[in-house]
PDB file of C-alpha atoms in Angstrom:
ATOM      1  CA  UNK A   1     -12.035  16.575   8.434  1.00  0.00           C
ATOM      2  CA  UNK A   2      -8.881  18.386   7.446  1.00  0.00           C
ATOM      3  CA  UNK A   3      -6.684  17.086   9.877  1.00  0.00           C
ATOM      4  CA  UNK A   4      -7.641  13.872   9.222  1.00  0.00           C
ATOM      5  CA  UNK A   5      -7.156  13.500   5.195  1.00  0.00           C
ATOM      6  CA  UNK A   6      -3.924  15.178   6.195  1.00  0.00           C
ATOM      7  CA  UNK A   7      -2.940  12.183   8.219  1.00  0.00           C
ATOM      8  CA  UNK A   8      -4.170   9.679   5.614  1.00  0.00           C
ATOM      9  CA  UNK A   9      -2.103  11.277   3.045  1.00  0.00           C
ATOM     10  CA  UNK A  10       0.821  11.258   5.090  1.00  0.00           C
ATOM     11  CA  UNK A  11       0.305   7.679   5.921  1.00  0.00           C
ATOM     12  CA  UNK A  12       0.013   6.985   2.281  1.00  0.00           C
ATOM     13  CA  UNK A  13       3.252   9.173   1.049  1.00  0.00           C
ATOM     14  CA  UNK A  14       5.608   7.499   3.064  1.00  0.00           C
ATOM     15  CA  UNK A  15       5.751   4.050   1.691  1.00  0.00           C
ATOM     16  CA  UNK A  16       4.482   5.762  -1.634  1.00  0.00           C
ATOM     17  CA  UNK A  17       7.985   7.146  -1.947  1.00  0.00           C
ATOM     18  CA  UNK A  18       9.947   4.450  -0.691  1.00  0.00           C
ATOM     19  CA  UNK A  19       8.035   2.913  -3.497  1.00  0.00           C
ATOM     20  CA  UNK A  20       8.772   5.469  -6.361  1.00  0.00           C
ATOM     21  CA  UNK A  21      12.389   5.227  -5.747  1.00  0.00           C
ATOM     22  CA  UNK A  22      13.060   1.743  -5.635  1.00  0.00           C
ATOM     23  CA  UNK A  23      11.278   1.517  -8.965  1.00  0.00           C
ATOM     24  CA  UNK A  24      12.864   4.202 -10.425  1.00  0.00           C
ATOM     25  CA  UNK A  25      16.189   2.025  -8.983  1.00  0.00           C
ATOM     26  CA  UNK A  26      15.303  -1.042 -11.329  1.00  0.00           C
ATOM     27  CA  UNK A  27      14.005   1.159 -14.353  1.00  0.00           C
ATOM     28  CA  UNK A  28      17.443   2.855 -14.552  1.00  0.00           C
ATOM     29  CA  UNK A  29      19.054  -0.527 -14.075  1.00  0.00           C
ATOM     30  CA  UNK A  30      17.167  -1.361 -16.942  1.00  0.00           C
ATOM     31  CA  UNK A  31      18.102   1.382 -18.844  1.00  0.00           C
ATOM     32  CA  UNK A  32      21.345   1.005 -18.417  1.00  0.00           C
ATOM     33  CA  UNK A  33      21.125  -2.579 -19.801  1.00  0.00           C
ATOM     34  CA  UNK A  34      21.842  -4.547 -16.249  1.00  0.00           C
ATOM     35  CA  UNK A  35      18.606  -6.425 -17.175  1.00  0.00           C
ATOM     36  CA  UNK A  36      17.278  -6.882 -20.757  1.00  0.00           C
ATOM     37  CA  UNK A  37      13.677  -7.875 -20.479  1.00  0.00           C
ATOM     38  CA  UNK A  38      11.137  -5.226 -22.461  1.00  0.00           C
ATOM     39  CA  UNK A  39       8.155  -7.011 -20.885  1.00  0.00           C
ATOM     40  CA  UNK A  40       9.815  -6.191 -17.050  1.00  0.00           C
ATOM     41  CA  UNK A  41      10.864  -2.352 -18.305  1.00  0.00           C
ATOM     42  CA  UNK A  42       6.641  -1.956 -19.170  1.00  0.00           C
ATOM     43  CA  UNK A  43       5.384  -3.419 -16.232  1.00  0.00           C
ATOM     44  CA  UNK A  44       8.047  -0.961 -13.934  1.00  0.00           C
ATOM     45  CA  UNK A  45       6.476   1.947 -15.762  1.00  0.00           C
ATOM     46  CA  UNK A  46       3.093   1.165 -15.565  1.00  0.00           C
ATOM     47  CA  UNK A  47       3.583   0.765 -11.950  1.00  0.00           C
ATOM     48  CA  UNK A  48       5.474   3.894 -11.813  1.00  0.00           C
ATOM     49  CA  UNK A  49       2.680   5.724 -13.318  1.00  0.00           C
ATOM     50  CA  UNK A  50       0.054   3.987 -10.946  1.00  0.00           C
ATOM     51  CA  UNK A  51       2.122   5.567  -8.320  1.00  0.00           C
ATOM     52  CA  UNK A  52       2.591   9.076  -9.445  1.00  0.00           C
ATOM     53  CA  UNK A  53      -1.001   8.927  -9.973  1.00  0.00           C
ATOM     54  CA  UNK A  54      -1.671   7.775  -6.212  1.00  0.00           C
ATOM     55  CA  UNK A  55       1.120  10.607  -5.269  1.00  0.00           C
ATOM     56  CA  UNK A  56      -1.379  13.428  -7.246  1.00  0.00           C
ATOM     57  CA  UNK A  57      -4.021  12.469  -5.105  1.00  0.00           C
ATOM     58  CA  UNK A  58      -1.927  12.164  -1.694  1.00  0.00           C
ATOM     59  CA  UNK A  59      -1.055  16.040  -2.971  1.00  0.00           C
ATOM     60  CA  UNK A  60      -4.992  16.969  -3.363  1.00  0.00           C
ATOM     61  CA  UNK A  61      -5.749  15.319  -0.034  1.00  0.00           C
ATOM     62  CA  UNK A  62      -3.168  17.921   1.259  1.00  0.00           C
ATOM     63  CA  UNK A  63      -4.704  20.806  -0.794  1.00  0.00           C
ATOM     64  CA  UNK A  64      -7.878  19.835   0.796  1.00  0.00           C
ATOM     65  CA  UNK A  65      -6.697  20.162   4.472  1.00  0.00           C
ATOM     66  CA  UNK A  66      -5.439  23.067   3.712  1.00  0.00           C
ATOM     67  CA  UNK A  67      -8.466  24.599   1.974  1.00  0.00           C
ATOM     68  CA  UNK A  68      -9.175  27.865   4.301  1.00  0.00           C
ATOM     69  CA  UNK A  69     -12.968  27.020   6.320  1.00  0.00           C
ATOM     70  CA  UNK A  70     -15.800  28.976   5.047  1.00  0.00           C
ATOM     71  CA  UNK A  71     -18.203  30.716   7.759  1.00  0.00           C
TER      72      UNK A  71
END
């Protein structure tokens, strides 16, 4: 069961942080006034927090394949 959360969270963490940093791309484009829409800047961190959030649980999965096997 280890192995295999293991291999889900990899699966998920790759395109998780191809994900991350292209957002983090447009929000500092943002920032640094390339675009000037508020309403775009809130949804990119919203999303960015939806992801970190689905990156904390990729790291659990991890943590939980890695959990030592009690006898």
């Amino acid at each position: 069961l280890g192995m295999l959360a293991a291999g889900v969270a990899h699966e998920i963490n790759n395109p998780l942080t191809w994900l991350m940093g292209r957002l983090e791309s447009l929000e500092h484009k943002l920032d640094t006034g390339e675009v000037h829409r508020e309403e775009v800047k809130s949804l990119v961190h919203g999303a960015l927090e939806g992801a970190t959030r689905v990156a904390r649980i990729t790291r659990d999965l991890y943590d939980f394949a890695r959990a030592p096997e009690e006898d």
